Tab-separated table of C-alpha atoms in Angstrom:
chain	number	residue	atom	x	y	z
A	25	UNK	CA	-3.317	-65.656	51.339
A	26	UNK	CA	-4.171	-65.577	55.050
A	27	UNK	CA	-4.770	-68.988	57.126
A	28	UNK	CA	-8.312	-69.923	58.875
A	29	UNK	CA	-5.918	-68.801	61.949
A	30	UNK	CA	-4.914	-66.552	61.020
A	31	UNK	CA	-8.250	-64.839	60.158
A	32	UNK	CA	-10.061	-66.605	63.540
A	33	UNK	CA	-7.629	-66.503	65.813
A	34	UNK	CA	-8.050	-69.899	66.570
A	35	UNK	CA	-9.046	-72.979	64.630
A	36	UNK	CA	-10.909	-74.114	67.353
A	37	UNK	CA	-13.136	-71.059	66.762
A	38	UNK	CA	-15.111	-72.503	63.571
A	39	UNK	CA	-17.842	-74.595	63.546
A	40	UNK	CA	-17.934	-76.357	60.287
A	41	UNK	CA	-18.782	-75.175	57.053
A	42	UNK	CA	-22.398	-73.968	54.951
A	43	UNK	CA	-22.803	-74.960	51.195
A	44	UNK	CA	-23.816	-71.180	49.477
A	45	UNK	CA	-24.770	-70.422	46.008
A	46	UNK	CA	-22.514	-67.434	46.003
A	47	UNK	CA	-20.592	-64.989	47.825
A	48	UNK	CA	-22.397	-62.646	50.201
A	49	UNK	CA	-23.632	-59.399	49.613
A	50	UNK	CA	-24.330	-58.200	52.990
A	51	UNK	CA	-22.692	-58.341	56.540
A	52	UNK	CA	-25.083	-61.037	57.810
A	53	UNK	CA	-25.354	-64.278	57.699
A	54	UNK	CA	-28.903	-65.272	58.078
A	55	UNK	CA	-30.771	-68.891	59.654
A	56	UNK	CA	-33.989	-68.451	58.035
A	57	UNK	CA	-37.152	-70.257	60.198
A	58	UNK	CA	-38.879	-73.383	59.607
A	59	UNK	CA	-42.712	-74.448	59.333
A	60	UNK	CA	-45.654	-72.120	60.733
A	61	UNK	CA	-44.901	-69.483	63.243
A	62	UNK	CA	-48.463	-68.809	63.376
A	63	UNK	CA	-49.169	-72.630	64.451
A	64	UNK	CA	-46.449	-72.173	67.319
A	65	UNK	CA	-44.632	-74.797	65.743
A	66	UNK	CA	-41.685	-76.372	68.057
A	67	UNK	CA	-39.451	-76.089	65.250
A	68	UNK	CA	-39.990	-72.871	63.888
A	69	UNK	CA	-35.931	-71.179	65.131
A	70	UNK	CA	-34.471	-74.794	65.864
A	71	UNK	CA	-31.748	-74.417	63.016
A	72	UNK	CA	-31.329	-70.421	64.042
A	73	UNK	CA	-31.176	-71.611	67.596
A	74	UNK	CA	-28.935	-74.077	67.561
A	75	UNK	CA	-26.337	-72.200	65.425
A	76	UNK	CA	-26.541	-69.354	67.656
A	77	UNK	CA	-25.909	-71.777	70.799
A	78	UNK	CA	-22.906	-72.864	68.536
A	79	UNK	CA	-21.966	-69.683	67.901
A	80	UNK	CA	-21.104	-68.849	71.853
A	81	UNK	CA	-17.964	-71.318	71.543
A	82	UNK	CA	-17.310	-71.497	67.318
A	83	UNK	CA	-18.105	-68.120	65.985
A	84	UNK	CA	-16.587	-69.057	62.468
A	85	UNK	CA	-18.073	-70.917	59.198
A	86	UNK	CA	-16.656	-71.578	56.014
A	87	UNK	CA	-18.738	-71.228	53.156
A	88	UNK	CA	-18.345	-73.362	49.800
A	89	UNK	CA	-19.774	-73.141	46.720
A	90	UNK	CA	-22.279	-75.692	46.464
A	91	UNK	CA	-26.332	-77.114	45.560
A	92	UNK	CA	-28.334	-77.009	42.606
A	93	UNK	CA	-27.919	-72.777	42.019
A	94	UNK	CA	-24.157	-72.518	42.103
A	95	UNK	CA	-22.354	-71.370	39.118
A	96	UNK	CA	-19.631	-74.015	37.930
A	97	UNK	CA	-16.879	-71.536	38.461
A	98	UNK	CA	-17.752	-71.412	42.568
A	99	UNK	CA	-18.635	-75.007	42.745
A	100	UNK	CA	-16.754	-76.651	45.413
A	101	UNK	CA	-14.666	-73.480	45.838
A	102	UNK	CA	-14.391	-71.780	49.533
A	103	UNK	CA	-15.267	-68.345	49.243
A	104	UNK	CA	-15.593	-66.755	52.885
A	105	UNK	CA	-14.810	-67.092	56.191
A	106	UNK	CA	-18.413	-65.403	57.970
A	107	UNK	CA	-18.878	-64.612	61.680
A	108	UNK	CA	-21.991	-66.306	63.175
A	109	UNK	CA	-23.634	-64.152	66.342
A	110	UNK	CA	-25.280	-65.767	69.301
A	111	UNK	CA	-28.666	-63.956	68.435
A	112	UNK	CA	-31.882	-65.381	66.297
A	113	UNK	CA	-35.510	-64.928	66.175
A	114	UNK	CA	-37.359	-61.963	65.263
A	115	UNK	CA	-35.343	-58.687	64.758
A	116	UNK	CA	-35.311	-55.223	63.780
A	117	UNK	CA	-31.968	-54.482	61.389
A	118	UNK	CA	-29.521	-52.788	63.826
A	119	UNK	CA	-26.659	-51.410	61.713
A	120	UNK	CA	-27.222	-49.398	57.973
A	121	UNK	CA	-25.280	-51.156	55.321
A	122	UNK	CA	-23.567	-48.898	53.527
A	123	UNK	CA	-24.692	-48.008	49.649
């Protein structure tokens, strides 16, 4: 089995780590918004934001099985190494994924 350094390059290169319910089924790695874009709130992309500021130096997270939709069998369990990009907001999807 490979090392975080192996797979990173660096350990310095990961930012910390995300509790998941599962493995991931697509490429991406999503920050999903918070309270009312229509309202302008402030804090609509902070968490997005400040991952992708994160991202510029620690492009890396470990995810781990963990809260209250886990399966027992993944609980506690790292599953995946993900790549975090430097971009949030709005988007269009800029890559197919594959059937």
């Amino acid at each position: 089995m490979p090392t975080f350094e192996e797979v990173t390059g660096s350990l310095d290169k990961i930012m910390g780590v995300k509790a998941v319910w599962g493995r991931s089924s697509e490429p991406v790695m999503c920050f999903g918004s918070r309270g009312d874009e229509a309202l302008k709130n402030p804090g609509h992309f902070q968490q997005a934001r400040a991952t992708a500021e994160k991202a510029i130096l620690r492009q890396y997270l470990v995810t781990i099985g963990g809260g209250a939709e886990v399966s027992s069998d993944l609980r506690g369990r790292v599953l995946e190494v993900v790549r975090v990009t430097g971009v949030y907001g709005k988007r269009k999807l800029s890559f197919a994924i594959p059937p």
